[in-house]
Amino acid sequence: MSETTHVGHEHGHAQDHGHHELPFWRKWIFSVDHKVIGIQYAVTALVFLFFGFCLMMMMRWQLAYPGQPMPVFGKLLGETAMPGGVMAPEFYNQLGAMHGTIMVFLGVVPLAVGGFGNFVTPLQIGAPDMAFPRLNMASYWVFLPGCILMISSFFAPGGAAQSGWTSYPPLSVIAPTGQTIWLLSMVLIITSSLLGSINFIVTIVQMRAKGLTYWRLPFFVHAQLVTAFLLLLAFPPLEAASVLQLMDRLAGSSFFLPSGLVVSGEQLKVAGGGSPLLWQHLFWFLAHPEVYVLILPAMGMVAEVVANNTRKPLWGYRLLVYSVVFLGFMSFVVWAHHMFMTGMGTTMSTFFQTTTMIISIPSVVILTCFIMSLYGGNIRFNTPMLFATAFIPMFAIGGLTGLPLGLTASDIYLHDTFYVIGHFHYVVAPGTLFALFAGIYYWYPKATGRQMNETLGKIHFWLSFVCINFIFMPMFFQGMAGLSRRLYDPTVYAHGRGVQALNVVISYGAWGLGLVQLVFIVNFFMSLKSGARVAENPWNATTLEWAAPSPPGHGNFLTEPVVYREPYEYSVPGKANDYSPQFVAEAEGDGSAGARA
Amino acid sequence: MDEKIYGWWLPPDVSVHGAKIDQLISVLHWFMLLLFVGWGIFFVWCLFRFRARPGHTALYAPVKAMATKYIEAAVVVVEVFLLFGLSTPVWLAYKNNVPEDAKALHVKIVAEQFAWNFQYAGKDGKFGKSDAALISGDNPLGVDPEDPDGKDDITSVNQFHVPVHTPVVVEISSKDVIHSFNIPVLRVKQDTIPGQKIPIWFEATQTGHFELACAQLCGLGHYRMRADVLIDSPEDFAKWQAENAPPPQEPPAAAAPDNQPAPEKK
């Protein structure tokens, strides 16, 4: 029970565990150490990100060359999925639904929150661990079976879920068994998120080091705190909705099924009286805050990396914090902008497009703060900084292209087209994922004690940056041409044939991006063995995680850290060093000999 | 069908209400471009001007940047204008000003996996009753054969004929799952929700052969759930109606083609 009762005497806990070696399975498998759990989450998520991307690379063959047999993989995947080597439409839909689900729920969120949140947050607040280490372990061990169950659905009769990651009923209710497995996995994954989120809130509120007031917290911690509240409040409705849909599928209920459905000429034998739109409300009540669950930790990471590499305090730190808190609140009242085309009343749609315009303001403020943080800096362009810098214009494209979708009149034309795909991928792929890469390169030395290779890192960045824009930029033009999303064969339509050449460009971009990630994978593993060894603070950073050894042992800090100042005190005038860490007292000098303010 | 009209930007607009939507899309993109290029130039300049180099140090004190406040305020003003000056009036006008019954042609549309069924009222201007319980292979709309109003109804599958310069009110519903009624050149889109009948309208400004696409994933045949939209001159439309009117005394369903049309490949 020591793990759950140490709030208030963290130091003692650190000593309890620091001095005896745990057996392998306690240290690396059923670990209660937030850093190990963070690494477990991060590695699992990276594997799923690559897997989810592979699904998309297969779909890109069908989109670039509709109806042509796929080389190599066409034969490997069996006659049901790929009759004669040509992708079947139902398999295409499975790949699409699973790509979305995996990238969001098994990839980005677990990496941003489960991985970075777990690893970095306690270190940045000077805590020896999370408030509830066993709950933390439980969170991962509910998550992983959920993931495995999700992937296993490919082997179910009729294949995996194939009704989109949104799983709109009635389609999802009449879909094959894979959908049942999808729902069960979602219940597990959501449960895991809930366990994690409550733990984050308690940890950040209760376990900050001495002197670490809210206005001294690194921006990343603020972002994680808001994210945890979003997870806590937004996920339960989807968990409930998943159970309701499960009942519709298995127990003959009709929460989402209206009366009088006729499927393939047969009357559907259900009670009826339900509403398909109810699901959409419950789903998007989660899934819009979910967008901010994806983006807020990413913004937090960008802030850390930008402050560190511009060698100056963040511009508008408090403004940034107010903005993310406001974003968090507003994200609960914009969900129905995903549903403008469902025939809602004009009062409702006017309300939701107004809230949608309001939520764009804090995003503009955040971007302004990031750009102004560059002004007056002394910018080091290392790999983390390259990714963090690229985040800014990429997220800007994603944000700006949200405007025509958030306004009802322009949404009439653009809704459910490739424009939407371009828009949210700019937010999530070259936006969030680039920030996550920045985070990986930035905190890798802390997690492993070694630096990743800079040359490979820069190759990884530049090639990814080029490829990813070849993927998502053409999608805006396809969307403008009116091309619907989720089409197995876009050339069925004349307006699709007009932009088919772009599909070939996009596909080559995607395969190129896939290849480039091999550079990252090689760098990631190679650096574990042969990366340059680093001391506690290789980036000359100011926040608390850099006070701990690299890698930190169980219990994190050798001495209990005390915080003396704001998080980003870089280039303070009159100091010999261009950084004044939070954890170094004025009297002991600012890490440099002879410099006194 | 003229393929040349489709390129990498908006296809031509052949509707009465569409011009304002196009105008909004165009204003929005100029606004987005201006913001992006403006900030982009400043961003790139910052990266160059403030790069680390020997002898250069960072500025500790935050710059007083009133310009950012003015730009943010300008963004707010533009967004308010976009919202209440452009988008909302266009949306409200389109949603609230459904043409009067007498002037408009009414069509009932029932979507199904993976076809579009159209029902026209015929000469008497009245639709026959329909009932989901009567739906069968020969009667995809479930039209009640006993109802005299339905005797002259015209039905078609995946062929959507409408007259030019006439307001058309379509009542959209679905038999099975959610589809979405989408005619890009007419700037209309509406999800078809099973259990609901949703009216929308448009008025075409020129004749031609266009396409209706399903915009909402509806199953394995979603990609081929396509219908031809034929905007006819009033004479051609009358001729089509006369040719397809059911012969008297026969149940109207006999005129309907197969429920499951062959997958339409170009």
PDB file of N, CA and C in Angstrom, chain B residues 16-17 97-107 160-170 200-205 237:
ATOM      1  N   VAL B  16     -29.279  28.247 -57.822  1.00  0.00           N
ATOM      2  CA  VAL B  16     -29.612  29.633 -57.508  1.00  0.00           C
ATOM      3  C   VAL B  16     -28.921  30.075 -56.209  1.00  0.00           C
ATOM      4  N   HIS B  17     -28.899  29.176 -55.209  1.00  0.00           N
ATOM      5  CA  HIS B  17     -28.377  29.592 -53.901  1.00  0.00           C
ATOM      6  C   HIS B  17     -26.864  29.427 -53.789  1.00  0.00           C
ATOM      7  N   ASN B  97     -36.031  29.540 -46.241  1.00  0.00           N
ATOM      8  CA  ASN B  97     -36.835  29.930 -47.399  1.00  0.00           C
ATOM      9  C   ASN B  97     -37.100  28.765 -48.339  1.00  0.00           C
ATOM     10  N   VAL B  98     -37.664  27.715 -47.808  1.00  0.00           N
ATOM     11  CA  VAL B  98     -38.040  26.593 -48.676  1.00  0.00           C
ATOM     12  C   VAL B  98     -39.183  27.078 -49.574  1.00  0.00           C
ATOM     13  N   PRO B  99     -39.057  26.885 -50.890  1.00  0.00           N
ATOM     14  CA  PRO B  99     -40.068  27.448 -51.801  1.00  0.00           C
ATOM     15  C   PRO B  99     -41.474  26.952 -51.490  1.00  0.00           C
ATOM     16  N   GLU B 100     -42.440  27.803 -51.840  1.00  0.00           N
ATOM     17  CA  GLU B 100     -43.837  27.444 -51.584  1.00  0.00           C
ATOM     18  C   GLU B 100     -44.230  26.204 -52.374  1.00  0.00           C
ATOM     19  N   ASP B 101     -45.163  25.493 -51.784  1.00  0.00           N
ATOM     20  CA  ASP B 101     -45.603  24.227 -52.379  1.00  0.00           C
ATOM     21  C   ASP B 101     -46.029  24.357 -53.833  1.00  0.00           C
ATOM     22  N   ALA B 102     -46.848  25.381 -54.089  1.00  0.00           N
ATOM     23  CA  ALA B 102     -47.494  25.466 -55.394  1.00  0.00           C
ATOM     24  C   ALA B 102     -46.491  25.643 -56.527  1.00  0.00           C
ATOM     25  N   LYS B 103     -45.423  26.367 -56.240  1.00  0.00           N
ATOM     26  CA  LYS B 103     -44.482  26.676 -57.320  1.00  0.00           C
ATOM     27  C   LYS B 103     -43.452  25.581 -57.562  1.00  0.00           C
ATOM     28  N   ALA B 104     -43.316  24.700 -56.578  1.00  0.00           N
ATOM     29  CA  ALA B 104     -42.174  23.795 -56.627  1.00  0.00           C
ATOM     30  C   ALA B 104     -42.553  22.401 -57.104  1.00  0.00           C
ATOM     31  N   LEU B 105     -41.570  21.730 -57.669  1.00  0.00           N
ATOM     32  CA  LEU B 105     -41.724  20.308 -57.976  1.00  0.00           C
ATOM     33  C   LEU B 105     -41.305  19.529 -56.726  1.00  0.00           C
ATOM     34  N   HIS B 106     -42.122  18.571 -56.321  1.00  0.00           N
ATOM     35  CA  HIS B 106     -41.783  17.767 -55.140  1.00  0.00           C
ATOM     36  C   HIS B 106     -41.302  16.382 -55.558  1.00  0.00           C
ATOM     37  N   VAL B 107     -40.225  15.953 -54.937  1.00  0.00           N
ATOM     38  CA  VAL B 107     -39.711  14.618 -55.210  1.00  0.00           C
ATOM     39  C   VAL B 107     -39.403  13.959 -53.869  1.00  0.00           C
ATOM     40  N   PHE B 160     -32.068  10.799 -61.686  1.00  0.00           N
ATOM     41  CA  PHE B 160     -32.765  11.899 -61.024  1.00  0.00           C
ATOM     42  C   PHE B 160     -32.983  13.004 -62.047  1.00  0.00           C
ATOM     43  N   HIS B 161     -34.223  13.042 -62.587  1.00  0.00           N
ATOM     44  CA  HIS B 161     -34.563  14.075 -63.559  1.00  0.00           C
ATOM     45  C   HIS B 161     -35.211  15.262 -62.858  1.00  0.00           C
ATOM     46  N   VAL B 162     -34.724  16.457 -63.144  1.00  0.00           N
ATOM     47  CA  VAL B 162     -35.390  17.660 -62.633  1.00  0.00           C
ATOM     48  C   VAL B 162     -35.417  18.711 -63.733  1.00  0.00           C
ATOM     49  N   PRO B 163     -36.449  19.544 -63.735  1.00  0.00           N
ATOM     50  CA  PRO B 163     -36.506  20.609 -64.734  1.00  0.00           C
ATOM     51  C   PRO B 163     -35.659  21.800 -64.307  1.00  0.00           C
ATOM     52  N   VAL B 164     -35.112  22.496 -65.287  1.00  0.00           N
ATOM     53  CA  VAL B 164     -34.292  23.663 -65.023  1.00  0.00           C
ATOM     54  C   VAL B 164     -35.208  24.836 -64.630  1.00  0.00           C
ATOM     55  N   HIS B 165     -34.674  25.826 -63.925  1.00  0.00           N
ATOM     56  CA  HIS B 165     -35.398  27.044 -63.531  1.00  0.00           C
ATOM     57  C   HIS B 165     -36.693  26.770 -62.768  1.00  0.00           C
ATOM     58  N   THR B 166     -36.759  25.667 -62.074  1.00  0.00           N
ATOM     59  CA  THR B 166     -37.944  25.354 -61.266  1.00  0.00           C
ATOM     60  C   THR B 166     -37.453  24.967 -59.870  1.00  0.00           C
ATOM     61  N   PRO B 167     -38.020  25.568 -58.833  1.00  0.00           N
ATOM     62  CA  PRO B 167     -37.612  25.125 -57.496  1.00  0.00           C
ATOM     63  C   PRO B 167     -37.991  23.653 -57.298  1.00  0.00           C
ATOM     64  N   VAL B 168     -37.069  22.888 -56.769  1.00  0.00           N
ATOM     65  CA  VAL B 168     -37.335  21.471 -56.516  1.00  0.00           C
ATOM     66  C   VAL B 168     -37.189  21.242 -55.018  1.00  0.00           C
ATOM     67  N   VAL B 169     -38.257  20.727 -54.401  1.00  0.00           N
ATOM     68  CA  VAL B 169     -38.192  20.386 -52.983  1.00  0.00           C
ATOM     69  C   VAL B 169     -38.091  18.876 -52.883  1.00  0.00           C
ATOM     70  N   VAL B 170     -37.011  18.404 -52.313  1.00  0.00           N
ATOM     71  CA  VAL B 170     -36.878  16.957 -52.168  1.00  0.00           C
ATOM     72  C   VAL B 170     -37.026  16.584 -50.702  1.00  0.00           C
ATOM     73  N   ILE B 200     -35.221  19.360 -48.301  1.00  0.00           N
ATOM     74  CA  ILE B 200     -34.291  20.407 -48.722  1.00  0.00           C
ATOM     75  C   ILE B 200     -34.684  20.830 -50.139  1.00  0.00           C
ATOM     76  N   TRP B 201     -34.091  21.903 -50.601  1.00  0.00           N
ATOM     77  CA  TRP B 201     -34.506  22.395 -51.918  1.00  0.00           C
ATOM     78  C   TRP B 201     -33.325  22.935 -52.696  1.00  0.00           C
ATOM     79  N   PHE B 202     -33.554  23.068 -54.015  1.00  0.00           N
ATOM     80  CA  PHE B 202     -32.585  23.743 -54.874  1.00  0.00           C
ATOM     81  C   PHE B 202     -33.307  24.172 -56.132  1.00  0.00           C
ATOM     82  N   GLU B 203     -32.675  25.048 -56.866  1.00  0.00           N
ATOM     83  CA  GLU B 203     -33.217  25.425 -58.166  1.00  0.00           C
ATOM     84  C   GLU B 203     -32.055  25.486 -59.142  1.00  0.00           C
ATOM     85  N   ALA B 204     -32.130  24.679 -60.192  1.00  0.00           N
ATOM     86  CA  ALA B 204     -31.023  24.607 -61.147  1.00  0.00           C
ATOM     87  C   ALA B 204     -31.107  25.767 -62.130  1.00  0.00           C
ATOM     88  N   THR B 205     -29.941  26.253 -62.547  1.00  0.00           N
ATOM     89  CA  THR B 205     -29.921  27.393 -63.463  1.00  0.00           C
ATOM     90  C   THR B 205     -29.520  26.996 -64.880  1.00  0.00           C
ATOM     91  N   PHE B 237     -38.241  17.487 -69.692  1.00  0.00           N
ATOM     92  CA  PHE B 237     -38.706  16.911 -68.430  1.00  0.00           C
ATOM     93  C   PHE B 237     -40.133  16.372 -68.588  1.00  0.00           C
TER      94      PHE B 237
END
